[in-house]
mmCIF file of C-alpha atoms in Angstrom:
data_model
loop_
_atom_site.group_PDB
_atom_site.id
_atom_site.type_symbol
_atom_site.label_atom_id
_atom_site.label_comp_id
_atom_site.label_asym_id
_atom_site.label_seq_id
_atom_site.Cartn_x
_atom_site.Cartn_y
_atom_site.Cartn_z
ATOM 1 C CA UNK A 30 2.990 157.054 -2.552
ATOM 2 C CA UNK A 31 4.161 153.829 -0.863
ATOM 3 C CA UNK A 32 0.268 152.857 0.051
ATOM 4 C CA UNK A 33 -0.779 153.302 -3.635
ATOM 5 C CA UNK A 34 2.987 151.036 -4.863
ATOM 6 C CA UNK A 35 1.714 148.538 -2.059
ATOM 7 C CA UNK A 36 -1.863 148.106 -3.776
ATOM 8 C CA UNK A 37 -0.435 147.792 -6.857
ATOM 9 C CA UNK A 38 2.317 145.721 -5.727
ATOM 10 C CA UNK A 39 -0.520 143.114 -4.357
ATOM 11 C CA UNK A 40 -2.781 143.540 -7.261
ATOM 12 C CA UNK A 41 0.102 142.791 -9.653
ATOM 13 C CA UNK A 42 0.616 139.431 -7.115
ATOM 14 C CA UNK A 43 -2.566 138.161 -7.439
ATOM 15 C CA UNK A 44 -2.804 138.886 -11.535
ATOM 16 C CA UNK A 45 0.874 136.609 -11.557
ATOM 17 C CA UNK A 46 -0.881 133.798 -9.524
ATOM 18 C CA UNK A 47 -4.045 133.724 -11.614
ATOM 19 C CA UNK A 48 -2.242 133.744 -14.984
ATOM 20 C CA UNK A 49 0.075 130.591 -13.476
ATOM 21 C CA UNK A 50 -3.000 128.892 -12.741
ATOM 22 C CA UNK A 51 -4.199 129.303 -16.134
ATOM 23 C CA UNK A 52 -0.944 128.207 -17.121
ATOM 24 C CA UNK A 53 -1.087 124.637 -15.936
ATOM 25 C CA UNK A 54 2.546 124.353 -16.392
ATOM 26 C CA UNK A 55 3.696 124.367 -12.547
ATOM 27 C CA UNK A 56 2.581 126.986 -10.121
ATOM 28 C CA UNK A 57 4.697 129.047 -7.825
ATOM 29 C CA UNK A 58 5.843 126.920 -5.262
ATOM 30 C CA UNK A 59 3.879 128.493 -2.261
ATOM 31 C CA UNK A 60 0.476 128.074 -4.601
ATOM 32 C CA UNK A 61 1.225 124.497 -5.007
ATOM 33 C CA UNK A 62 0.505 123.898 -1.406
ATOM 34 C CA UNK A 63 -2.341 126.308 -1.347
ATOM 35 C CA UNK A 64 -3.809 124.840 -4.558
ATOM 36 C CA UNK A 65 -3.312 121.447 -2.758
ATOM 37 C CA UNK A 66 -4.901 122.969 0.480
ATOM 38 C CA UNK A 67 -8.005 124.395 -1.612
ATOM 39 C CA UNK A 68 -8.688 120.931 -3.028
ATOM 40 C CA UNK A 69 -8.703 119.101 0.445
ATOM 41 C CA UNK A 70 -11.229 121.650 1.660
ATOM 42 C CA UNK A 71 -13.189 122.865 -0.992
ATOM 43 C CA UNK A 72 -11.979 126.090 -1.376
ATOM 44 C CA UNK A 73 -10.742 128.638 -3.848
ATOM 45 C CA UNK A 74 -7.092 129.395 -4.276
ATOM 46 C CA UNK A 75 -7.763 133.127 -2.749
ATOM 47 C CA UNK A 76 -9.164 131.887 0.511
ATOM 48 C CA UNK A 77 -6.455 129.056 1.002
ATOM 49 C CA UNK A 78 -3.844 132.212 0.383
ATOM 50 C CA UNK A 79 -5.372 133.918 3.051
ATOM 51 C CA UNK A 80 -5.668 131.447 5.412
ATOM 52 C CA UNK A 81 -2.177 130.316 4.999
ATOM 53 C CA UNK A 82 -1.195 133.572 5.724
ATOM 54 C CA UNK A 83 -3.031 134.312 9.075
ATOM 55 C CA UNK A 84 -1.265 131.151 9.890
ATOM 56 C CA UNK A 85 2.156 132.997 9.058
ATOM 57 C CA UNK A 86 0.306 136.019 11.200
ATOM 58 C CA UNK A 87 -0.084 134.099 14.198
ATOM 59 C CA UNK A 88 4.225 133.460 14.236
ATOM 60 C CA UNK A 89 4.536 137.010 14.318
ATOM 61 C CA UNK A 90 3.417 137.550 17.807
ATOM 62 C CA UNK A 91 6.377 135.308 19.464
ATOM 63 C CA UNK A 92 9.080 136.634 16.770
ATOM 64 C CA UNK A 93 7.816 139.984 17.498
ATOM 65 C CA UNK A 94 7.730 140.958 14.162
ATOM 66 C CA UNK A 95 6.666 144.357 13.066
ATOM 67 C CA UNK A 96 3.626 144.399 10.691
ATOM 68 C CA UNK A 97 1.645 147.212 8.929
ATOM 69 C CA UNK A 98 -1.112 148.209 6.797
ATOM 70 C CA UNK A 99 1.003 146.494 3.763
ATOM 71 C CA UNK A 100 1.047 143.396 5.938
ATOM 72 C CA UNK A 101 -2.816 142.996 5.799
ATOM 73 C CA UNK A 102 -2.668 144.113 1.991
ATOM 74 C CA UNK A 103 -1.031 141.522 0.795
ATOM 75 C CA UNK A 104 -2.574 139.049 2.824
ATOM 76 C CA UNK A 105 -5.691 139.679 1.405
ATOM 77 C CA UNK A 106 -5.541 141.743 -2.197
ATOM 78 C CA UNK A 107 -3.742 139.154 -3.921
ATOM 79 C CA UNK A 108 -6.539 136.259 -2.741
ATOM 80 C CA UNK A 109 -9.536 138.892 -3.789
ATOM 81 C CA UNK A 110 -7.487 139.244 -7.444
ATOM 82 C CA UNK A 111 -6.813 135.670 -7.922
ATOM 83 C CA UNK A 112 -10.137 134.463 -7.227
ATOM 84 C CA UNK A 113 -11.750 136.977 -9.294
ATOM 85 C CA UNK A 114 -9.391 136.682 -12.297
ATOM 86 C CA UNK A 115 -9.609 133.193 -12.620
ATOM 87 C CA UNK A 116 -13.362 133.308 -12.882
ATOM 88 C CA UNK A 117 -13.346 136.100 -15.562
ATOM 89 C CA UNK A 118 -10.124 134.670 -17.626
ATOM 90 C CA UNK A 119 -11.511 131.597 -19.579
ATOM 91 C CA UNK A 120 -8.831 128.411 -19.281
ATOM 92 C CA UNK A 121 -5.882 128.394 -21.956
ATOM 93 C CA UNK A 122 -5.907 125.381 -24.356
ATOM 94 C CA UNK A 123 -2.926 126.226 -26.760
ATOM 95 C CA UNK A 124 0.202 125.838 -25.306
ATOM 96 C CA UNK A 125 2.090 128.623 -26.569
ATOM 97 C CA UNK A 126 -0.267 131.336 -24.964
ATOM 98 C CA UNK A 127 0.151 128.761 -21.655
ATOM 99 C CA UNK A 128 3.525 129.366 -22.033
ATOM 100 C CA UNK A 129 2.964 132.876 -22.256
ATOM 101 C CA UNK A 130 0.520 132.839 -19.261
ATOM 102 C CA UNK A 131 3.334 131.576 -17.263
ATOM 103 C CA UNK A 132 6.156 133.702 -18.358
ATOM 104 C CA UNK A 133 3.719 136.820 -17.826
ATOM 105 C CA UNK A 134 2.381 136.123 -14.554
ATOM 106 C CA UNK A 135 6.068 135.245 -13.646
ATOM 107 C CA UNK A 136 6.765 139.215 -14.242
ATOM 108 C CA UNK A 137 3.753 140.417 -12.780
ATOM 109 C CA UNK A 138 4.486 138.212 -9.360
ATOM 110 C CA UNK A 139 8.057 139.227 -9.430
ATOM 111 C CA UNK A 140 7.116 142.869 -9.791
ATOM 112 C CA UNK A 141 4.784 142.479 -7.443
ATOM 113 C CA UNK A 142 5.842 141.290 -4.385
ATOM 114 C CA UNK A 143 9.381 143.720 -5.369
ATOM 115 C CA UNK A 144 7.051 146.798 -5.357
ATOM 116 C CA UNK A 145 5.333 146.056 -2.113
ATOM 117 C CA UNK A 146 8.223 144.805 -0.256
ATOM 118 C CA UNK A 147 9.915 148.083 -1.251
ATOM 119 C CA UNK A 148 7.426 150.226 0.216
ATOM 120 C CA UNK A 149 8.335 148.692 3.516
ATOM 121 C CA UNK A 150 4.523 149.090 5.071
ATOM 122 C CA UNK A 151 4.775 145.517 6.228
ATOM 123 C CA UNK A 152 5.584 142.266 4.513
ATOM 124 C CA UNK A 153 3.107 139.372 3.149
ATOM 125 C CA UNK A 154 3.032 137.486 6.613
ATOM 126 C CA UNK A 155 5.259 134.401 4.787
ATOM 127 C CA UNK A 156 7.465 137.355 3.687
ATOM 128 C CA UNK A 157 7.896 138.588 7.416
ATOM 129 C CA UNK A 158 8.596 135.553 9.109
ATOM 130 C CA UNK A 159 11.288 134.739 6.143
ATOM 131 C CA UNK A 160 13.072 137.947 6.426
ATOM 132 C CA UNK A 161 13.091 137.656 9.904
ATOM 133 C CA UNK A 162 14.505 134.372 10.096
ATOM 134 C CA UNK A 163 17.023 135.477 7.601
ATOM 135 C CA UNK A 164 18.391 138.356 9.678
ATOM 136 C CA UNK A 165 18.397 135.824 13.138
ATOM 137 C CA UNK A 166 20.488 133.473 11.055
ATOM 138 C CA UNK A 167 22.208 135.514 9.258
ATOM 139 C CA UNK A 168 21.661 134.328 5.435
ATOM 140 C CA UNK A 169 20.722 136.291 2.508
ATOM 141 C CA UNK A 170 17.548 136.521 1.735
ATOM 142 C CA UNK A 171 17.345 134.476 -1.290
ATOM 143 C CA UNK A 172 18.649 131.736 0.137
ATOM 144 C CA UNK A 173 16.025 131.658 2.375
ATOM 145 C CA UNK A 174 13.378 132.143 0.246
ATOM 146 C CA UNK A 175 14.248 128.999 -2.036
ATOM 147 C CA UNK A 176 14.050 126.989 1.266
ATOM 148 C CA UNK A 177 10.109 128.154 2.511
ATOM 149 C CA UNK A 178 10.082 127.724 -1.411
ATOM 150 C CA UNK A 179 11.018 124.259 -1.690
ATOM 151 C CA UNK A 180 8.840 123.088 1.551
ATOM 152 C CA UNK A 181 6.069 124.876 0.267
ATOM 153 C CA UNK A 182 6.269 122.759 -2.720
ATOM 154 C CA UNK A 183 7.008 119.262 -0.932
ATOM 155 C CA UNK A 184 4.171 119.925 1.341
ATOM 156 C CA UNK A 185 2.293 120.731 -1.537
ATOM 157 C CA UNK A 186 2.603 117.248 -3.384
ATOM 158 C CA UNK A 187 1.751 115.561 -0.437
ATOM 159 C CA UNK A 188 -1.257 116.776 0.257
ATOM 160 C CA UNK A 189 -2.492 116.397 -3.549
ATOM 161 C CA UNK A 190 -0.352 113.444 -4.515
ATOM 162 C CA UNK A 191 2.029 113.862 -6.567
ATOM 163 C CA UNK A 192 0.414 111.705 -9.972
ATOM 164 C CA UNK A 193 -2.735 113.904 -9.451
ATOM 165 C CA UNK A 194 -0.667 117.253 -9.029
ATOM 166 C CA UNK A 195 1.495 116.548 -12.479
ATOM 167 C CA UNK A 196 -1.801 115.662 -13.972
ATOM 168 C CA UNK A 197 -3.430 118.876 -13.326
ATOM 169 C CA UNK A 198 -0.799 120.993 -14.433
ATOM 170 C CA UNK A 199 -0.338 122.450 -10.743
ATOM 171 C CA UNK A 200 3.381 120.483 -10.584
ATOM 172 C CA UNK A 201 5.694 121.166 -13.540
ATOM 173 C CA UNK A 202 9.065 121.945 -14.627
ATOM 174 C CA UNK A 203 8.150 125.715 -13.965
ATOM 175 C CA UNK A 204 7.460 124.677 -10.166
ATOM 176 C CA UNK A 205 10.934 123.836 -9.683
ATOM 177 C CA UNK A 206 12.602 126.583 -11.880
ATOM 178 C CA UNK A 207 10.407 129.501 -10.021
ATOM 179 C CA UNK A 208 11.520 127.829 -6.780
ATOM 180 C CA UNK A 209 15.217 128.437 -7.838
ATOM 181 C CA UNK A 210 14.686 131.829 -9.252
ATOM 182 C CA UNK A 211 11.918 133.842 -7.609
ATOM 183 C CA UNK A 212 14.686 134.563 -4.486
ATOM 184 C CA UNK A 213 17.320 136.005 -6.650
ATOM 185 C CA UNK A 214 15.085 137.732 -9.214
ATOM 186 C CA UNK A 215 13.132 139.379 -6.584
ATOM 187 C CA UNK A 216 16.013 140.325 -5.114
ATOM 188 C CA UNK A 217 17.488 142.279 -8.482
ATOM 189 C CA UNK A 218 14.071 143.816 -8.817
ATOM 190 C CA UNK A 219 13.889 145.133 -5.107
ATOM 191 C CA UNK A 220 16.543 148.502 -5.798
ATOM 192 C CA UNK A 221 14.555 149.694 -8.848
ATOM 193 C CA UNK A 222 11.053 150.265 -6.022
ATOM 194 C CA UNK A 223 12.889 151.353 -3.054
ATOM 195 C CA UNK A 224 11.108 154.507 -1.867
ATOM 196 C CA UNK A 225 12.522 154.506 1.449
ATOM 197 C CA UNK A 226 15.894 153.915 3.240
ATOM 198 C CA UNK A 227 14.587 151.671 5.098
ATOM 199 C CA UNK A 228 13.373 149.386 2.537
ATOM 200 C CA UNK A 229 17.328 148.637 1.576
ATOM 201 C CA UNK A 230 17.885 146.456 4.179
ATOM 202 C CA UNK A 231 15.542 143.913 2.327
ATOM 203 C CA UNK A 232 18.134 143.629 -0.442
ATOM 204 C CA UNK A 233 21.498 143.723 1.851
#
């Protein structure tokens, strides 16, 4: 049961990141700096997710972090789903169904990464080394979470420049307001996929 909600959980990420894409109204704030990353080196969104993350992976080994088969899951599934459902969704002109590409994949990320975290069969490497530095210093984990957010994102426009990242819809009012609120609404939707007792501590 928790390996099928942790497949799901990562499938429903990478559907949220794909549909923000399409958006072009501001991406999550993470996928601004691996948008930014794909466009220095010529590569898709997917592979600059996973990359990113066995960078994460690496900071595991001197935090001695504990990692699991959900660890590698969502390291990879969300990449394989991004990159294949951006090829197979055609771009969105019309800006109401961008708007509705945004507020969608909004849900599906939020349920996502809830679901998988709540299986508690290892965190998205970023995930790990956030909850882990949230539990050494002692502040909730949304807090955190807006902070890796909002580096993510400064990072981000550096590397693409920040005329050229407004321009391409990658930076946008919904870059800030999903750095804000992914934390706390993650956090609310956490409880409702617990399947374990262990997974509570994520939400303490």
């Amino acid at each position: 049961m928790a390996l099928l909600q942790t497949l799901w959980g990562t499938v429903l990420m990478g559907i949220g990141i794909a549909l923000l894409l399409h958006a072009r109204l501001g991406l999550l704030p993470l996928d601004v700096f691996h948008a930014a990353l794909a466009d220095r080196m010529g590569w898709s969104v997917g592979v600059a997710f996973t990359v990113t993350q066995a960078v994460f992976l690496l900071l595991y080994v001197p935090l001695r972090i504990r990692w699991g088969i959900g660890t590698l899951a969502a390291a990879v599934v969300p990449a394989i789903v991004c990159d294949g459902m951006t090829r197979a969704v055609p771009p969105a002109e019309h800006i109401l169904l961008r708007a509705g590409f945004l507020l969608l994949g909004t849900v599906a990320f939020v349920v996502g990464v809830a679901a998988y975290l709540a299986a508690d069969l290892g965190a998205l490497p970023r995930d790990g080394v956030m909850i882990e530095m949230a539990r050494r210093r002692r502040r909730s984990l949304a807090s955190v979470r807006v902070l890796f957010d909002l580096a993510a994102l400064l990072a981000g426009v550096l590397l693409l420049g920040p005329a050229s990242a407004i321009d391409r819809g990658v930076v946008g009012i919904a870059s800030i307001v999903l750095a804000m609120l992914l934390g706390p609404l993650i956090l609310r939707a956490l409880p409702q996929f617990a399947l374990v007792s262990g997974s509570r501590r994520l939400v303490r």
